[in-house]
mmCIF file of C-alpha atoms in Angstrom:
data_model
loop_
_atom_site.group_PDB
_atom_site.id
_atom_site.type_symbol
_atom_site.label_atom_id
_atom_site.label_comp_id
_atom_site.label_asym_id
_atom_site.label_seq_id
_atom_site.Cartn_x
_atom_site.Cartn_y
_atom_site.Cartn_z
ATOM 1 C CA UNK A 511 0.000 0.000 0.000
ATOM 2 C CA UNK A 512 1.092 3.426 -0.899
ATOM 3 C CA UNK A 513 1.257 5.415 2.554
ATOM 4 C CA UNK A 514 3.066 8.387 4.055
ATOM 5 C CA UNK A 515 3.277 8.809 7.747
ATOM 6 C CA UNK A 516 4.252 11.879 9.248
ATOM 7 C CA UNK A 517 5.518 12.454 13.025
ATOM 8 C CA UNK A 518 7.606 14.748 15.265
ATOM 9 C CA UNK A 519 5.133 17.806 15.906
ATOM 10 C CA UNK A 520 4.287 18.990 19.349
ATOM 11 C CA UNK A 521 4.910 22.432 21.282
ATOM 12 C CA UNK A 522 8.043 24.298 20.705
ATOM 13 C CA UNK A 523 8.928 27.844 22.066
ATOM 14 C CA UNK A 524 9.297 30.609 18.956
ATOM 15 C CA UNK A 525 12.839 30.273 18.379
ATOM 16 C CA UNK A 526 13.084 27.281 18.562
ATOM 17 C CA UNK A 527 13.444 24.148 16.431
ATOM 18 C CA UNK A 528 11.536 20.947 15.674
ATOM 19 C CA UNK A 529 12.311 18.310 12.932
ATOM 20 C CA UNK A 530 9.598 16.394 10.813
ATOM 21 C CA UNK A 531 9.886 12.827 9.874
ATOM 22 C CA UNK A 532 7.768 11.670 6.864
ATOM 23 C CA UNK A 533 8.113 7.742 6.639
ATOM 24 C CA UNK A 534 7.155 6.444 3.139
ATOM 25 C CA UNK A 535 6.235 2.764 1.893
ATOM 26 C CA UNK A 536 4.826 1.404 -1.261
ATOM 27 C CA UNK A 537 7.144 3.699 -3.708
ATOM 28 C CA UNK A 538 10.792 5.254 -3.246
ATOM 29 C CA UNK A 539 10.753 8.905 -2.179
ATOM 30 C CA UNK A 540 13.886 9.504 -4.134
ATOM 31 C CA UNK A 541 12.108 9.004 -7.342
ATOM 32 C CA UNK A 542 9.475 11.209 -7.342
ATOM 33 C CA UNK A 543 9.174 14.874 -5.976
ATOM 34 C CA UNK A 544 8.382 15.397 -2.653
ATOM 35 C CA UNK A 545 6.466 18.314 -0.672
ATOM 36 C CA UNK A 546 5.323 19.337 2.731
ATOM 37 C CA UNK A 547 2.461 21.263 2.635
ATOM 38 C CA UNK A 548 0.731 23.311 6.150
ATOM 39 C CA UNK A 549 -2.751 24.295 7.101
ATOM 40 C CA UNK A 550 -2.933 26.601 9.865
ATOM 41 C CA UNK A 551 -5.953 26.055 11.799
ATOM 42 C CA UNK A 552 -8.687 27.459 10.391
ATOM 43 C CA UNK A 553 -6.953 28.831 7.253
ATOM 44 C CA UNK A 554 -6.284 27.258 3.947
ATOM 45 C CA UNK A 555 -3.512 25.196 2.360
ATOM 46 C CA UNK A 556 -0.152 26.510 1.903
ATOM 47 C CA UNK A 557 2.948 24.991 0.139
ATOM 48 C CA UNK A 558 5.897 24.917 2.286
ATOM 49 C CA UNK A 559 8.914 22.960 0.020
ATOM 50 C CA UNK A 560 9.475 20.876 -2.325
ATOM 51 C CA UNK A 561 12.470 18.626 -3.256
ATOM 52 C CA UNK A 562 12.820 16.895 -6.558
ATOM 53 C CA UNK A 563 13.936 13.808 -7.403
ATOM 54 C CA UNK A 564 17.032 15.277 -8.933
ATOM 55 C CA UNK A 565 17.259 16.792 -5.523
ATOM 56 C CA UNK A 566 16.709 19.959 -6.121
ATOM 57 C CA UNK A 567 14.860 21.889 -3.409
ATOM 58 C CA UNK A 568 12.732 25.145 -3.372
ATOM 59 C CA UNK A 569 11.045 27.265 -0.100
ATOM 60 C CA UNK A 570 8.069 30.156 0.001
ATOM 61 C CA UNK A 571 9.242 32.946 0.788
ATOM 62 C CA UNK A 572 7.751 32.548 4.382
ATOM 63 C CA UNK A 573 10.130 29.686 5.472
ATOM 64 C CA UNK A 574 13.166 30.313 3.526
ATOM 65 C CA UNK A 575 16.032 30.285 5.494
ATOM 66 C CA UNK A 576 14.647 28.845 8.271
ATOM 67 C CA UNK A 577 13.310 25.662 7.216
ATOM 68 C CA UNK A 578 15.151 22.616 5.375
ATOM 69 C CA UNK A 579 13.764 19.405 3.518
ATOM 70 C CA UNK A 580 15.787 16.640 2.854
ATOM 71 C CA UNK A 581 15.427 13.167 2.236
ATOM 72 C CA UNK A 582 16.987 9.805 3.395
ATOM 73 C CA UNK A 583 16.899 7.376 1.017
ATOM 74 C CA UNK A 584 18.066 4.144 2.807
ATOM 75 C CA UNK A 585 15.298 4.988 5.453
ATOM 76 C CA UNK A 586 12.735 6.144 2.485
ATOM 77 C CA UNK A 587 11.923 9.189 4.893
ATOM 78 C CA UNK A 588 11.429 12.713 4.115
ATOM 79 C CA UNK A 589 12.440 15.730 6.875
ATOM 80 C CA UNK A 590 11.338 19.232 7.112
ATOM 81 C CA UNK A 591 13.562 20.988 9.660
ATOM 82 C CA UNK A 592 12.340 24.002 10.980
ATOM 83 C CA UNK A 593 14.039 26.412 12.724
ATOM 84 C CA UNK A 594 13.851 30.049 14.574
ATOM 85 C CA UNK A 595 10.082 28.674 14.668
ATOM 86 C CA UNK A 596 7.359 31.674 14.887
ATOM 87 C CA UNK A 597 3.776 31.803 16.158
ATOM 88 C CA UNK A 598 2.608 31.834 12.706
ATOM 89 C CA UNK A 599 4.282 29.049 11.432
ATOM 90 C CA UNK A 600 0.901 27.275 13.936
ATOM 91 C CA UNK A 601 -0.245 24.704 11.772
ATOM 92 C CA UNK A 602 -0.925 21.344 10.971
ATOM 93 C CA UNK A 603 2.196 19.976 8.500
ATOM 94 C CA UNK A 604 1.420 17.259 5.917
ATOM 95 C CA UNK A 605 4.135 15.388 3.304
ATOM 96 C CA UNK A 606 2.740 14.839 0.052
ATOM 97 C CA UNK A 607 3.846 13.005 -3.244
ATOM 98 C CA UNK A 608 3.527 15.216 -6.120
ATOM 99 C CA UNK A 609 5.123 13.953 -9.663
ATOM 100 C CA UNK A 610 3.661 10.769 -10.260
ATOM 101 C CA UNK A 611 0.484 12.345 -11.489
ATOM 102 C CA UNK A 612 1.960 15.115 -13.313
ATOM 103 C CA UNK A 613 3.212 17.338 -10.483
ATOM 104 C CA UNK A 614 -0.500 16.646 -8.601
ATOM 105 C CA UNK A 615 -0.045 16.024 -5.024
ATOM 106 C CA UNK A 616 -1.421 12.421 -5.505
ATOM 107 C CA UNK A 617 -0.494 10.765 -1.968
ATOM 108 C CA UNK A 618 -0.961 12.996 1.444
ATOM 109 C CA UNK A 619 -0.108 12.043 4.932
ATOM 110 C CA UNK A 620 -2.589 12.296 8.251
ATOM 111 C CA UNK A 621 -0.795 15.223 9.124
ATOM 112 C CA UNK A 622 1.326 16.975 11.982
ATOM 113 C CA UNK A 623 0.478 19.433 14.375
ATOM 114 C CA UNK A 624 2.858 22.149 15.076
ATOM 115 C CA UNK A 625 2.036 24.723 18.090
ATOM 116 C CA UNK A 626 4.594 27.513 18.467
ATOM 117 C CA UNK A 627 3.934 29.349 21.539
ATOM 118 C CA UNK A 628 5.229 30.269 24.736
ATOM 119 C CA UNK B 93 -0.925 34.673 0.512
ATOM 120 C CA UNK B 94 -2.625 32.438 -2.052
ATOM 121 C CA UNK B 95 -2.185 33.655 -5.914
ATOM 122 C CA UNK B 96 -5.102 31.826 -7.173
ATOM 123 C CA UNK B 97 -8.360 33.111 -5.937
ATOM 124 C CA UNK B 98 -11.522 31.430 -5.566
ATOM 125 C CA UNK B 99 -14.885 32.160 -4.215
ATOM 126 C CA UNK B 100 -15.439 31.336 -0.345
ATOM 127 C CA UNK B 101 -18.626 29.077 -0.609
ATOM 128 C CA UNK B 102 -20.744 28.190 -3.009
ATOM 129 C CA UNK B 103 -23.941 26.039 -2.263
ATOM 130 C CA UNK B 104 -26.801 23.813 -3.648
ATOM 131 C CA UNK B 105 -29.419 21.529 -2.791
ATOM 132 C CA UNK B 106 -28.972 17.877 -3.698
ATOM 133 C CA UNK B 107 -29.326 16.793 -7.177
ATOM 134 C CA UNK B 108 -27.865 20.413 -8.462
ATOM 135 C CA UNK B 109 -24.945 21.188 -10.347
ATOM 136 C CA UNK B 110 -22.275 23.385 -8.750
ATOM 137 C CA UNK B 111 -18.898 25.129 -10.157
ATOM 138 C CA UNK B 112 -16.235 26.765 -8.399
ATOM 139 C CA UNK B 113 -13.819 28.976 -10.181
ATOM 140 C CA UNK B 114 -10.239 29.330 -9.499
ATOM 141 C CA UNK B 115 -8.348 32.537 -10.783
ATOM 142 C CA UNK B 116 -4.807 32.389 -11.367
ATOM 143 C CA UNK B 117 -2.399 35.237 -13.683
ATOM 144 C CA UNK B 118 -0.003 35.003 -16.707
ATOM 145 C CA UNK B 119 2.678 33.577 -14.046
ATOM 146 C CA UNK B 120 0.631 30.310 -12.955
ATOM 147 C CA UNK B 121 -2.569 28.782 -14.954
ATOM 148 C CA UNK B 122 -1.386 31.842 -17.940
ATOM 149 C CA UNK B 123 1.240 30.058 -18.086
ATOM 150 C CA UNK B 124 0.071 26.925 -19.015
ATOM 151 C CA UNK B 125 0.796 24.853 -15.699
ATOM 152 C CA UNK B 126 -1.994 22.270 -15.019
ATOM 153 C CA UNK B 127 -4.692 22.896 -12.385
ATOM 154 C CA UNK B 128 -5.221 19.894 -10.000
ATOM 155 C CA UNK B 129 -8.408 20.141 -7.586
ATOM 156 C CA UNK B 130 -8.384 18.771 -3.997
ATOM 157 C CA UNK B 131 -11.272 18.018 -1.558
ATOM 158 C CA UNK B 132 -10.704 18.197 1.727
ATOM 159 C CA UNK B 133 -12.986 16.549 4.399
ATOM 160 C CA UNK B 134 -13.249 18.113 7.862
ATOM 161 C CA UNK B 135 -10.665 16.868 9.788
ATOM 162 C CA UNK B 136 -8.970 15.235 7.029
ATOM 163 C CA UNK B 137 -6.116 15.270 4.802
ATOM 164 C CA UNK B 138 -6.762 16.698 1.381
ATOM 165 C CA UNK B 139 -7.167 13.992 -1.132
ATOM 166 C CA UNK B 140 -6.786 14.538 -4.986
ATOM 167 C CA UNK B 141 -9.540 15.124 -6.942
ATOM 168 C CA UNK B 142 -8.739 16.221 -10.246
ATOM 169 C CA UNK B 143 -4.976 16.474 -11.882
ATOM 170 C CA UNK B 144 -4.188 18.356 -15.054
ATOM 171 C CA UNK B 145 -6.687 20.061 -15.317
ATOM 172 C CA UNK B 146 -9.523 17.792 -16.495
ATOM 173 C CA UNK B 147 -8.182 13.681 -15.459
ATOM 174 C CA UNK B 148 -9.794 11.363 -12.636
ATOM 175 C CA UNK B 149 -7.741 9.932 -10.191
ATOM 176 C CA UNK B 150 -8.638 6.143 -10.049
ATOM 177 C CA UNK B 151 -11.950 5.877 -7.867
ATOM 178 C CA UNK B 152 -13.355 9.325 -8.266
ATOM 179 C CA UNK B 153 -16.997 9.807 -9.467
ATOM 180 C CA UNK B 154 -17.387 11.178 -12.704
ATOM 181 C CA UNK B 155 -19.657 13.613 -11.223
ATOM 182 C CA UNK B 156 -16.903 15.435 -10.785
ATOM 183 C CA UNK B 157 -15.279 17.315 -13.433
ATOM 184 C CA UNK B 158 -12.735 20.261 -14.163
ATOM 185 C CA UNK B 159 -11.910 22.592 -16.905
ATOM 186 C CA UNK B 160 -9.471 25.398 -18.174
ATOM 187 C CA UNK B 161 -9.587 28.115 -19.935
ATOM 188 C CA UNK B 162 -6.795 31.424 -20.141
ATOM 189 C CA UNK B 163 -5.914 32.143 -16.646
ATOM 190 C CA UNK B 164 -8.815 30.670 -14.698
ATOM 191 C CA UNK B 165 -9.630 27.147 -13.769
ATOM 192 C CA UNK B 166 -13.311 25.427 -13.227
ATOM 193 C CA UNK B 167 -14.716 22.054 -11.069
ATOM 194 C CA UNK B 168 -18.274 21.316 -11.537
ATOM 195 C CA UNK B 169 -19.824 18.792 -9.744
ATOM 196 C CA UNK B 170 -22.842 17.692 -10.759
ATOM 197 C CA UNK B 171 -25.497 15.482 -9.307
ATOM 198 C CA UNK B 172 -24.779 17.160 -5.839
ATOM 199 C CA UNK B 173 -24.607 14.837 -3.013
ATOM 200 C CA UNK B 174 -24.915 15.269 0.742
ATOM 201 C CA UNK B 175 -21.310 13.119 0.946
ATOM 202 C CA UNK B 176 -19.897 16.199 -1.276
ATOM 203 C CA UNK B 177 -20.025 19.008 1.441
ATOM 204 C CA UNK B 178 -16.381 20.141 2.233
ATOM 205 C CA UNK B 179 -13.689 22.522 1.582
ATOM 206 C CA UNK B 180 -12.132 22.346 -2.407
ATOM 207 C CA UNK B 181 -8.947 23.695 -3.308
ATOM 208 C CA UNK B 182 -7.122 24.179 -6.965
ATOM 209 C CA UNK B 183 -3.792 24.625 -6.859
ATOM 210 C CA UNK B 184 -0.767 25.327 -9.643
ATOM 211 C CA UNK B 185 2.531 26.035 -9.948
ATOM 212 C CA UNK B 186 4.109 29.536 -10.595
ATOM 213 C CA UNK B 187 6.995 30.639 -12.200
ATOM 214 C CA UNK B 188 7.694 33.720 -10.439
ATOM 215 C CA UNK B 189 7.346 32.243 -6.871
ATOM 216 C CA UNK B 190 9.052 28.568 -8.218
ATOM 217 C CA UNK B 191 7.116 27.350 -6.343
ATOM 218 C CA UNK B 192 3.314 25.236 -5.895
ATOM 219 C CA UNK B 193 0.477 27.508 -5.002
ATOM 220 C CA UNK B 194 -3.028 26.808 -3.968
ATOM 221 C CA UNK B 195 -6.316 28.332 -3.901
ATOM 222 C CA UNK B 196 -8.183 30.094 -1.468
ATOM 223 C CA UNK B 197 -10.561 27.547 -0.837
ATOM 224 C CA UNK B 198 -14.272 27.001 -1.508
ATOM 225 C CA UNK B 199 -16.581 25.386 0.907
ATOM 226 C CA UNK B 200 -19.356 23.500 -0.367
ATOM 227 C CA UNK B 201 -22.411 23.565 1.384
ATOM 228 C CA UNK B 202 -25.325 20.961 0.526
ATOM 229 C CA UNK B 203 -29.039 22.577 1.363
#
């Protein structure tokens, strides 16, 4: 079965940092691009990053600098590291699969929830 | 900030036919890039609805149905059903953010 499985969120103090394991089964994330995507609560959906199967990797504007993806391919896991974490980064953080279907975002995980407060 | 804009709720009793628009510029759906459509279930993870513009995923009704034209984007859904009321997203890529970009989000309401 194709899945993603995201962990790692919780409560961190603004400034601080938090890392974001996506575990993946059913396909290789190394061979197709790979995105986190957030939802504060309440609000709609906003792409976060992306990294390519090439390995290229892009940011919005909102996190760049401050937030890395990367990928392990011998653990077929994704990351998102965040850091210097702000209130309004609040939101619930899912991994998708997007490049299978076109650049779609075809497979989604349950989801994350990241509280930044004090 | 979401680039492509669509219209906060749209509604219809059972049976009807809906459409939500999706408004992008010459940098995203302009541009060419397909429009996928998401529906997202309260509570829920978004799950894909329609990719490039007009194709089905495996498994989704064919009530469902999207278009493209210039810079905007369309899903229809017709034959409206009470199992149909969430939130619906498009989303796109843009060349002058390099990045994906999503709609503002339409929520569905059945009457």
């Amino acid at each position: 079965e194709v899945q993603l499985v995201e962990s790692g969120g919780g409560l961190v103090q603004p400034g601080g940092s938090l890392r974001l394991p996506c575990a993946a089964s059913g396909f290789t994330v190394s061979s197709d691009y790979m995105s986190w995507v957030r939802q504060a609560p309440g609000k709609g959906l906003e792409w976060v990053s992306v990294i390519y199967s090439g390995g290229s990797t892009y940011y919005a504007d909102s996190v760049k600098g401050r937030f890395t993806i990367s990928r392990d391919n011998s653990k077929n896991t994704l990351y998102l590291q965040m850091n210097s974490l702000r209130a309004e980064d609040t939101a619930v953080y899912y991994c998708a699969r997007n490049g299978f279907l076109g650049d779609a975002f075809d497979i989604w995980g349950q989801g994350t929830m990241v509280i930044v407060s004090s | 900030q979401s680039v492509l804009t669509q219209p906060p709720s749209v509604s219809g009793a059972p049976g009807q036919r809906v459409t939500i628009s999706c408004t992008g510029s010459s940098s995203n759906i302009g541009a060419g890039y397909d429009v996928h459509w998401y529906q997202q279930l309260p509570g829920t993870a978004p799950k894909l609805l329609i990719f490039g513009n007009t194709n089905r995923p495996s498994g989704v009704p064919d009530r469902f149905s999207g278009s493209k034209s210039g810079t905007s984007a369309s899903l229809a859904i017709t034959g409206l059903q009470a199992e149909d009321e969430a939130d619906y997203y498009c989303q796109s890529y843009d060349n002058s953010l390099s990045g994906y970009v999503f709609g503002t989000g339409t929520k569905v309401t059945v009457l």
